[in-house]
Amino acid sequence: MTRVRSILISTLLLTWPFVVEAESTRIDAYGFSISLPDGFAATQKDGGVQLAQTGMRRTVQRLEIFTQDQPFQTATRQFTLRDVAGFDHPFLSAVERLGAGSGGTEYRLTAVGTDNTGQTVVMIAQDQLEIGTPGFAFAWDVLASYQPR
């Protein structure tokens, strides 16, 4: 089993330009770093980083954080304000219901704010629950670990 896992990890490292799976690891992405939560793997994606749960899961949890120089364009939505540790200004955030799957209803959180360098920081997270609406604690924790470089 260990050899199979080594082959799979080697294949992933050769396939993706950036893959990490570890406990409490900091991930360096385009101009920032974040903490990688246990049970997640990271890949670089278009100016940021995308995190996805590892292993076989019945529910979905994904997260993407990226920065850009210009304001983030969104469709008209009802946003709420949320303070995030480490940021001087609150983030605008909105949760949308996406649909249902075998693990329950899927939701997407979109949060937009600025870091202390003036970069627009965008976080898009997906979570799935059988009952209720997710609080996206994993996503907010990762965003709170954000540090510009």
mmCIF file of C-alpha atoms in Angstrom:
data_model
loop_
_atom_site.group_PDB
_atom_site.id
_atom_site.type_symbol
_atom_site.label_atom_id
_atom_site.label_comp_id
_atom_site.label_asym_id
_atom_site.label_seq_id
_atom_site.Cartn_x
_atom_site.Cartn_y
_atom_site.Cartn_z
ATOM 1 C CA MET A 1 0.000 0.000 0.000
ATOM 2 C CA THR A 2 2.852 2.394 0.780
ATOM 3 C CA ARG A 3 4.362 1.868 -2.671
ATOM 4 C CA VAL A 4 1.000 2.572 -4.344
ATOM 5 C CA ARG A 5 0.627 5.764 -2.331
ATOM 6 C CA SER A 6 4.178 6.843 -3.262
ATOM 7 C CA ILE A 7 3.440 6.259 -6.940
ATOM 8 C CA LEU A 8 0.191 8.219 -6.720
ATOM 9 C CA ILE A 9 1.838 11.138 -4.937
ATOM 10 C CA SER A 10 4.701 11.168 -7.459
ATOM 11 C CA THR A 11 2.180 11.173 -10.294
ATOM 12 C CA LEU A 12 0.300 14.092 -8.744
ATOM 13 C CA LEU A 13 3.495 16.072 -8.268
ATOM 14 C CA LEU A 14 4.440 15.543 -11.896
ATOM 15 C CA THR A 15 0.919 16.302 -13.156
ATOM 16 C CA TRP A 16 0.164 19.488 -11.217
ATOM 17 C CA PRO A 17 2.616 22.349 -10.870
ATOM 18 C CA PHE A 18 1.818 22.629 -7.183
ATOM 19 C CA VAL A 19 0.281 20.019 -4.887
ATOM 20 C CA VAL A 20 0.669 19.867 -1.117
ATOM 21 C CA GLU A 21 -0.979 17.697 1.496
ATOM 22 C CA ALA A 22 0.270 18.058 5.051
ATOM 23 C CA GLU A 23 -0.673 19.141 8.532
ATOM 24 C CA SER A 24 -0.537 22.876 9.293
ATOM 25 C CA THR A 25 1.522 23.686 6.202
ATOM 26 C CA ARG A 26 1.793 27.210 4.834
ATOM 27 C CA ILE A 27 1.108 27.487 1.126
ATOM 28 C CA ASP A 28 2.816 30.199 -0.926
ATOM 29 C CA ALA A 29 0.714 31.387 -3.842
ATOM 30 C CA TYR A 30 0.722 34.441 -6.076
ATOM 31 C CA GLY A 31 1.741 37.171 -3.638
ATOM 32 C CA PHE A 32 0.322 35.627 -0.456
ATOM 33 C CA SER A 33 0.486 32.620 1.821
ATOM 34 C CA ILE A 34 -2.214 30.704 3.710
ATOM 35 C CA SER A 35 -2.397 27.734 6.063
ATOM 36 C CA LEU A 36 -3.413 24.403 4.584
ATOM 37 C CA PRO A 37 -5.983 22.649 6.814
ATOM 38 C CA ASP A 38 -5.646 18.948 7.628
ATOM 39 C CA GLY A 39 -7.285 16.731 5.022
ATOM 40 C CA PHE A 40 -6.926 19.213 2.144
ATOM 41 C CA ALA A 41 -4.622 19.356 -0.876
ATOM 42 C CA ALA A 42 -3.675 22.571 -2.699
ATOM 43 C CA THR A 43 -3.086 23.424 -6.345
ATOM 44 C CA GLN A 44 -2.159 26.765 -7.885
ATOM 45 C CA LYS A 45 -4.886 28.264 -10.002
ATOM 46 C CA ASP A 46 -5.149 31.575 -11.881
ATOM 47 C CA GLY A 47 -3.564 34.035 -9.466
ATOM 48 C CA GLY A 48 -4.279 32.049 -6.350
ATOM 49 C CA VAL A 49 -4.692 28.666 -4.809
ATOM 50 C CA GLN A 50 -7.459 26.069 -4.795
ATOM 51 C CA LEU A 51 -7.947 23.686 -1.850
ATOM 52 C CA ALA A 52 -9.936 20.467 -2.043
ATOM 53 C CA GLN A 53 -10.564 17.699 0.430
ATOM 54 C CA THR A 54 -8.492 14.588 -0.015
ATOM 55 C CA GLY A 55 -9.731 11.014 0.138
ATOM 56 C CA MET A 56 -13.150 9.611 -0.548
ATOM 57 C CA ARG A 57 -15.826 11.980 0.757
ATOM 58 C CA ARG A 58 -19.591 11.902 0.589
ATOM 59 C CA THR A 59 -19.809 15.672 0.896
ATOM 60 C CA VAL A 60 -17.983 18.426 -0.968
ATOM 61 C CA GLN A 61 -15.688 21.050 0.554
ATOM 62 C CA ARG A 62 -13.608 23.227 -1.774
ATOM 63 C CA LEU A 63 -11.980 26.606 -1.426
ATOM 64 C CA GLU A 64 -10.319 29.033 -3.809
ATOM 65 C CA ILE A 65 -8.473 32.195 -2.752
ATOM 66 C CA PHE A 66 -6.985 34.596 -5.257
ATOM 67 C CA THR A 67 -5.919 38.223 -5.520
ATOM 68 C CA GLN A 68 -6.323 40.800 -8.253
ATOM 69 C CA ASP A 69 -5.544 44.469 -8.749
ATOM 70 C CA GLN A 70 -9.009 45.556 -9.861
ATOM 71 C CA PRO A 71 -12.306 45.170 -7.980
ATOM 72 C CA PHE A 72 -14.007 41.788 -8.221
ATOM 73 C CA GLN A 73 -17.011 41.789 -10.557
ATOM 74 C CA THR A 74 -20.073 39.889 -9.361
ATOM 75 C CA ALA A 75 -23.689 39.519 -10.379
ATOM 76 C CA THR A 76 -26.048 41.565 -8.235
ATOM 77 C CA ARG A 77 -26.341 39.809 -4.872
ATOM 78 C CA GLN A 78 -27.216 40.652 -1.319
ATOM 79 C CA PHE A 79 -23.888 40.817 0.547
ATOM 80 C CA THR A 80 -23.311 40.954 4.296
ATOM 81 C CA LEU A 81 -20.263 42.337 6.097
ATOM 82 C CA ARG A 82 -17.945 40.052 8.045
ATOM 83 C CA ASP A 83 -14.823 40.972 10.000
ATOM 84 C CA VAL A 84 -11.876 38.648 9.373
ATOM 85 C CA ALA A 85 -8.869 38.484 11.709
ATOM 86 C CA GLY A 86 -5.771 40.036 10.143
ATOM 87 C CA PHE A 87 -7.679 42.372 7.799
ATOM 88 C CA ASP A 88 -8.298 46.058 8.458
ATOM 89 C CA HIS A 89 -11.641 46.151 6.631
ATOM 90 C CA PRO A 90 -14.597 43.749 6.669
ATOM 91 C CA PHE A 91 -15.270 41.383 3.773
ATOM 92 C CA LEU A 92 -18.449 41.464 1.722
ATOM 93 C CA SER A 93 -19.863 37.935 1.691
ATOM 94 C CA ALA A 94 -22.815 36.079 0.220
ATOM 95 C CA VAL A 95 -23.982 32.454 0.382
ATOM 96 C CA GLU A 96 -25.842 30.875 -2.540
ATOM 97 C CA ARG A 97 -27.638 27.568 -2.717
ATOM 98 C CA LEU A 98 -26.307 25.572 -5.704
ATOM 99 C CA GLY A 99 -28.277 22.334 -5.715
ATOM 100 C CA ALA A 100 -28.472 18.964 -4.017
ATOM 101 C CA GLY A 101 -26.397 15.797 -4.208
ATOM 102 C CA SER A 102 -26.073 12.550 -2.299
ATOM 103 C CA GLY A 103 -24.389 14.392 0.591
ATOM 104 C CA GLY A 104 -27.084 17.052 0.852
ATOM 105 C CA THR A 105 -27.469 20.577 -0.482
ATOM 106 C CA GLU A 106 -24.403 22.335 -1.894
ATOM 107 C CA TYR A 107 -23.734 25.976 -1.060
ATOM 108 C CA ARG A 108 -21.210 28.517 -2.339
ATOM 109 C CA LEU A 109 -19.734 31.319 -0.250
ATOM 110 C CA THR A 110 -18.246 34.305 -2.081
ATOM 111 C CA ALA A 111 -16.266 36.788 0.026
ATOM 112 C CA VAL A 112 -14.432 39.876 -1.248
ATOM 113 C CA GLY A 113 -12.160 42.288 0.616
ATOM 114 C CA THR A 114 -8.792 44.041 0.448
ATOM 115 C CA ASP A 115 -5.528 43.225 2.161
ATOM 116 C CA ASN A 116 -3.152 45.823 3.636
ATOM 117 C CA THR A 117 -1.317 46.119 0.270
ATOM 118 C CA GLY A 118 -4.510 47.200 -1.523
ATOM 119 C CA GLN A 119 -4.950 43.902 -3.380
ATOM 120 C CA THR A 120 -8.489 42.643 -3.820
ATOM 121 C CA VAL A 121 -8.767 39.258 -2.072
ATOM 122 C CA VAL A 122 -11.494 36.906 -3.279
ATOM 123 C CA MET A 123 -12.518 33.687 -1.540
ATOM 124 C CA ILE A 124 -14.957 31.251 -3.110
ATOM 125 C CA ALA A 125 -15.849 28.182 -1.056
ATOM 126 C CA GLN A 126 -18.230 25.275 -1.543
ATOM 127 C CA ASP A 127 -19.670 23.170 1.247
ATOM 128 C CA GLN A 128 -22.400 20.564 1.430
ATOM 129 C CA LEU A 129 -24.739 19.650 4.276
ATOM 130 C CA GLU A 130 -27.694 17.311 4.576
ATOM 131 C CA ILE A 131 -29.474 19.607 7.056
ATOM 132 C CA GLY A 132 -29.113 23.363 7.495
ATOM 133 C CA THR A 133 -26.829 25.959 5.932
ATOM 134 C CA PRO A 134 -23.056 25.659 6.378
ATOM 135 C CA GLY A 135 -21.121 28.261 8.346
ATOM 136 C CA PHE A 136 -17.999 27.769 6.197
ATOM 137 C CA ALA A 137 -15.775 27.715 9.304
ATOM 138 C CA PHE A 138 -12.975 25.952 7.395
ATOM 139 C CA ALA A 139 -12.976 28.699 4.732
ATOM 140 C CA TRP A 140 -13.019 31.600 7.207
ATOM 141 C CA ASP A 141 -10.167 29.974 9.181
ATOM 142 C CA VAL A 142 -8.051 29.673 6.027
ATOM 143 C CA LEU A 143 -8.793 33.282 5.072
ATOM 144 C CA ALA A 144 -7.799 34.423 8.583
ATOM 145 C CA SER A 145 -4.402 32.747 7.999
ATOM 146 C CA TYR A 146 -3.827 34.865 4.847
ATOM 147 C CA GLN A 147 -0.596 36.872 4.782
ATOM 148 C CA PRO A 148 0.502 39.048 1.837
ATOM 149 C CA ARG A 149 4.136 38.716 0.769
#
